[in-house]
PDB file of C-alpha atoms in Angstrom:
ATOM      1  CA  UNK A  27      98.206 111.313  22.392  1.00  0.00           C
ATOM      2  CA  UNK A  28      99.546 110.242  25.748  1.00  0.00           C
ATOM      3  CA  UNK A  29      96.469 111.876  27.199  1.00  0.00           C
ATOM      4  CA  UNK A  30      93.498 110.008  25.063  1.00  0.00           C
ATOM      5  CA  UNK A  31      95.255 106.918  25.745  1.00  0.00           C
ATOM      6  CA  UNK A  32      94.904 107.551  29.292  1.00  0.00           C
ATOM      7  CA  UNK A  33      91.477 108.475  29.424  1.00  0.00           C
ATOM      8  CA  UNK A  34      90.396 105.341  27.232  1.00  0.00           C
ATOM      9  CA  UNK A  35      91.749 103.054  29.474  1.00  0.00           C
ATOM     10  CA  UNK A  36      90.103 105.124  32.143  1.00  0.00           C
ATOM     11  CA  UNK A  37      86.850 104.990  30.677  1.00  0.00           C
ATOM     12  CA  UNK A  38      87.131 100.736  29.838  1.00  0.00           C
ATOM     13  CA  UNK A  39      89.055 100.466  33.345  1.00  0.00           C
ATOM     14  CA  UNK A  40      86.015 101.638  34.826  1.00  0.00           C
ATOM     15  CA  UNK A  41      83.330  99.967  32.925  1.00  0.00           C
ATOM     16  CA  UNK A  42      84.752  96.815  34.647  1.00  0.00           C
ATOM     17  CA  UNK A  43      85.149  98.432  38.120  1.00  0.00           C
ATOM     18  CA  UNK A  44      81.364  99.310  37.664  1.00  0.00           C
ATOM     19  CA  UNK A  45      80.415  96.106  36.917  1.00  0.00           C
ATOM     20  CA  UNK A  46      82.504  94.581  39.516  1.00  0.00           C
ATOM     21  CA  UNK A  47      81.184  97.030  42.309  1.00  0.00           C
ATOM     22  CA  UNK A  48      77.752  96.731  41.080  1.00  0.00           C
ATOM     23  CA  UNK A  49      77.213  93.777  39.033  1.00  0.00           C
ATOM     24  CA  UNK A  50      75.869  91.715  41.331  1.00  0.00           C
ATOM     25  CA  UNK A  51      73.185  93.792  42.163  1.00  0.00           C
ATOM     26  CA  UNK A  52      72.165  93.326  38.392  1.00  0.00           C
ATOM     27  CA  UNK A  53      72.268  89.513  38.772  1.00  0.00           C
ATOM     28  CA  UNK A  54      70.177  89.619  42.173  1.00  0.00           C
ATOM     29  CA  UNK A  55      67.686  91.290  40.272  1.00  0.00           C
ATOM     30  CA  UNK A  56      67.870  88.796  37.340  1.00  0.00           C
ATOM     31  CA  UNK A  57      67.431  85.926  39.882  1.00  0.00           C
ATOM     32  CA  UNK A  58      70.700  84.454  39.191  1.00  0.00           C
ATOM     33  CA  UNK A  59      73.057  85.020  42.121  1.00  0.00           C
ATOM     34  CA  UNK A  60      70.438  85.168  44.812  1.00  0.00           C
ATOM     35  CA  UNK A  61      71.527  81.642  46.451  1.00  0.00           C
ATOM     36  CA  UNK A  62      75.017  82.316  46.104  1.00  0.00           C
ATOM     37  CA  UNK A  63      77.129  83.013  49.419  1.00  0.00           C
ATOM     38  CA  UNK A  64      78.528  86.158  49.900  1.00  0.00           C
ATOM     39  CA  UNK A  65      81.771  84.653  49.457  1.00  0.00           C
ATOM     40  CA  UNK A  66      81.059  83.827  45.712  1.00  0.00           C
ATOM     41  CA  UNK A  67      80.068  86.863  44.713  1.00  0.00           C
ATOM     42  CA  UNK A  68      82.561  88.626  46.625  1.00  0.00           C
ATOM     43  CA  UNK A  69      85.224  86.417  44.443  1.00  0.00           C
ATOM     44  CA  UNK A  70      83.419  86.667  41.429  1.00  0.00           C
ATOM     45  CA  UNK A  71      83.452  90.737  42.031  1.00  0.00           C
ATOM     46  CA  UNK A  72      87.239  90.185  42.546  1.00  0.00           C
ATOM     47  CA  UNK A  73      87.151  88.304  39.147  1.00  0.00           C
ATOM     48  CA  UNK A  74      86.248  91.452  37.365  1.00  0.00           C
ATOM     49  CA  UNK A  75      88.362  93.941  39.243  1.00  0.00           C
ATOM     50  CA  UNK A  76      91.420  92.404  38.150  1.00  0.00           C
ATOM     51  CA  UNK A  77      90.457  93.508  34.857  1.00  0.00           C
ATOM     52  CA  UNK A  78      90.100  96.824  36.003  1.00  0.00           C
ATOM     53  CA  UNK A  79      93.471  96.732  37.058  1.00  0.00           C
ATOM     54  CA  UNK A  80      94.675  95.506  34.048  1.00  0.00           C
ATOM     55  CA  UNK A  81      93.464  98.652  32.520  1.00  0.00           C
ATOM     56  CA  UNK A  82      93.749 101.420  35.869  1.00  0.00           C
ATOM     57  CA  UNK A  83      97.180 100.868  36.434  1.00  0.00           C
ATOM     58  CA  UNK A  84      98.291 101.527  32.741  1.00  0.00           C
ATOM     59  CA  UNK A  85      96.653 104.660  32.323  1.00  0.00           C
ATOM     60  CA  UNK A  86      97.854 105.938  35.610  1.00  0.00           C
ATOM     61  CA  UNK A  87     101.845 105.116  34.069  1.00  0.00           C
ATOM     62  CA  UNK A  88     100.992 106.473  30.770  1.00  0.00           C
ATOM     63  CA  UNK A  89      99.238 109.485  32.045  1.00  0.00           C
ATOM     64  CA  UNK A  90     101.273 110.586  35.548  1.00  0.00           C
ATOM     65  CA  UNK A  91     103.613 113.731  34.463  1.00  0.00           C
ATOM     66  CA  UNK A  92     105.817 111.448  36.975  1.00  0.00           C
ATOM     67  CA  UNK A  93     106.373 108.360  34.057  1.00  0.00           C
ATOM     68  CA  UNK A  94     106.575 110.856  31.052  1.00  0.00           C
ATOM     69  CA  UNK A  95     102.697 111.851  31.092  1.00  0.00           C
ATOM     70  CA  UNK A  96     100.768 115.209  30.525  1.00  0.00           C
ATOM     71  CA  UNK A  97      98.493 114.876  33.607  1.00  0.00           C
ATOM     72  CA  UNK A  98      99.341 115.926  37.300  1.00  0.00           C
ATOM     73  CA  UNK A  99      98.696 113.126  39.989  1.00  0.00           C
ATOM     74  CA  UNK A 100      95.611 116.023  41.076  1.00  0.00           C
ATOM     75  CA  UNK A 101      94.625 116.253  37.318  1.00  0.00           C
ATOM     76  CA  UNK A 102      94.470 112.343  36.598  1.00  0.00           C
ATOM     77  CA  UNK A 103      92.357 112.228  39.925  1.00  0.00           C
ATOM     78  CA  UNK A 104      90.029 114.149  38.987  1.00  0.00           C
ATOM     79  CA  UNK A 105      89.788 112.943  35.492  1.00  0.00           C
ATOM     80  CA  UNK A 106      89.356 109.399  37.059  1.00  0.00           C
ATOM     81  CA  UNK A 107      86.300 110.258  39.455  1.00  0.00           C
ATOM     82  CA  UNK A 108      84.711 112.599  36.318  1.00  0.00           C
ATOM     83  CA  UNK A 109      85.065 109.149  34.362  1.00  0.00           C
ATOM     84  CA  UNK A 110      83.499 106.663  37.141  1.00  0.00           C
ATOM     85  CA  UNK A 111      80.722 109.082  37.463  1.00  0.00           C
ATOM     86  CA  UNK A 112      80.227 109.431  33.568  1.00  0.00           C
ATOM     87  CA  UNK A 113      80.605 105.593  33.206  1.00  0.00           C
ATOM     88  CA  UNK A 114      78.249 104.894  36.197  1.00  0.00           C
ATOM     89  CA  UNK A 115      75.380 106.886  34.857  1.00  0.00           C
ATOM     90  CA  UNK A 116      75.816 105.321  31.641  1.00  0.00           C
ATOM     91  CA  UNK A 117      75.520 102.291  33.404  1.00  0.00           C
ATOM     92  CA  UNK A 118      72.671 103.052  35.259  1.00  0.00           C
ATOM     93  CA  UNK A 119      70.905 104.676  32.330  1.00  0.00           C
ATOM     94  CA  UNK A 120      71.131 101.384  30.222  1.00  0.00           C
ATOM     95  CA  UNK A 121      71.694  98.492  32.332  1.00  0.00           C
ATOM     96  CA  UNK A 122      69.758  99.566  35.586  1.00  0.00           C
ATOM     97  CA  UNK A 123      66.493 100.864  33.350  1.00  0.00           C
ATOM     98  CA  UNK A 124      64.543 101.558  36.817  1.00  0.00           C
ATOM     99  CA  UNK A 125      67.106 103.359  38.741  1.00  0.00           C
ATOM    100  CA  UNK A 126      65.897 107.443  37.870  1.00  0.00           C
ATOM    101  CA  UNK A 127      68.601 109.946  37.015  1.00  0.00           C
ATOM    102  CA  UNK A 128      67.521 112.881  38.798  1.00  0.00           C
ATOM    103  CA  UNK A 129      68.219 116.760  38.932  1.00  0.00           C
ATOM    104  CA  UNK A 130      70.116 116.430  41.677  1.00  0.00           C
ATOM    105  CA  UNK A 131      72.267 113.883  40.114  1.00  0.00           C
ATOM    106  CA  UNK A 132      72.621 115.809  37.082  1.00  0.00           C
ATOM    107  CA  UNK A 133      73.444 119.213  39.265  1.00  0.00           C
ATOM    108  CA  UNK A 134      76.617 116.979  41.031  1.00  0.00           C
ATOM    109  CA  UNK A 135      77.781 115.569  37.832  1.00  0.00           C
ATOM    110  CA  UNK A 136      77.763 119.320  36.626  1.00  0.00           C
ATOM    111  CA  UNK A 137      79.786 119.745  39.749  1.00  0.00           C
ATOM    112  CA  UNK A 138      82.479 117.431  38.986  1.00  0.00           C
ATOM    113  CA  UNK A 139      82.655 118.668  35.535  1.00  0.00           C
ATOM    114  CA  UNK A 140      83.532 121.756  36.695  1.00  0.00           C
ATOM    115  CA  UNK A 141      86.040 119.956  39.404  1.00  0.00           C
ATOM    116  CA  UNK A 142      88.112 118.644  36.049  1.00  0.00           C
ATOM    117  CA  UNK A 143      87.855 122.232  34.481  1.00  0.00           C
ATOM    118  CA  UNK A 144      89.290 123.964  37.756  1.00  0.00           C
ATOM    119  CA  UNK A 145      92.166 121.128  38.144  1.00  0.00           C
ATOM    120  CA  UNK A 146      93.091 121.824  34.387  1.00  0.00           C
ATOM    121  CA  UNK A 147      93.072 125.894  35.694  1.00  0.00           C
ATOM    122  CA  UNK A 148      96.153 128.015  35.607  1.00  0.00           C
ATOM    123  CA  UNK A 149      94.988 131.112  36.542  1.00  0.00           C
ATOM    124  CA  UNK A 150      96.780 134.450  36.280  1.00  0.00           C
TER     125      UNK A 150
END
């Protein structure tokens, strides 16, 4: 259980990182921040991040093997970044309509996927 929790508030930790890293890209485009300073939109990023937070640092307690969790610090690393990435494309795919998912995209993705499997690995 410990572990689903963990990777929800992975996955809603980092819809707000996404949007807080990229955001403003989306609202250049819609012609809404485009005469704000770089100061505002660096706050306004901010703004969103602490959300993230609000959401990161949980999982990280619940999941860590070092609070009581079933993850390795390795493990929940790797789970993190195969989240982002999952999240971003997501993203991408339905918020950023022109940006193209390519093969090459799809072929690291893959990658990373198999990064979680081989963290998870015990071997013989």
């Amino acid at each position: 259980m410990k572990g689903l929790l963990t990777v929800g508030l992975l996955v809603v930790s980092n819809i707000f990182m996404t949007f807080a890293w990229y955001g403003n890209l989306k609202l250049s485009e819609m012609k809404i921040s485009t005469d704000w300073p770089l100061i505002a939109i660096i706050l306004f990023s901010w703004g969103i991040a602490l959300f993230e937070y609000m959401f990161m640092v949980p999982a990280n307690r619940i999941g860590s093997q070092i609070t009581g969790g079933p993850f390795t610090l390795m493990q929940l690393k790797v789970i993190q970044e195969a989240v982002s990435l999952t999240v971003f494309t997501l993203i991408v795919a339905l918020v950023f309509k022109g940006e193209p998912i390519r093969w090459n995209n799809i072929v690291s993705f893959v990658l990373i996927i198999l990064a979680v499997f081989f963290s998870f690995y015990k071997g013989k």
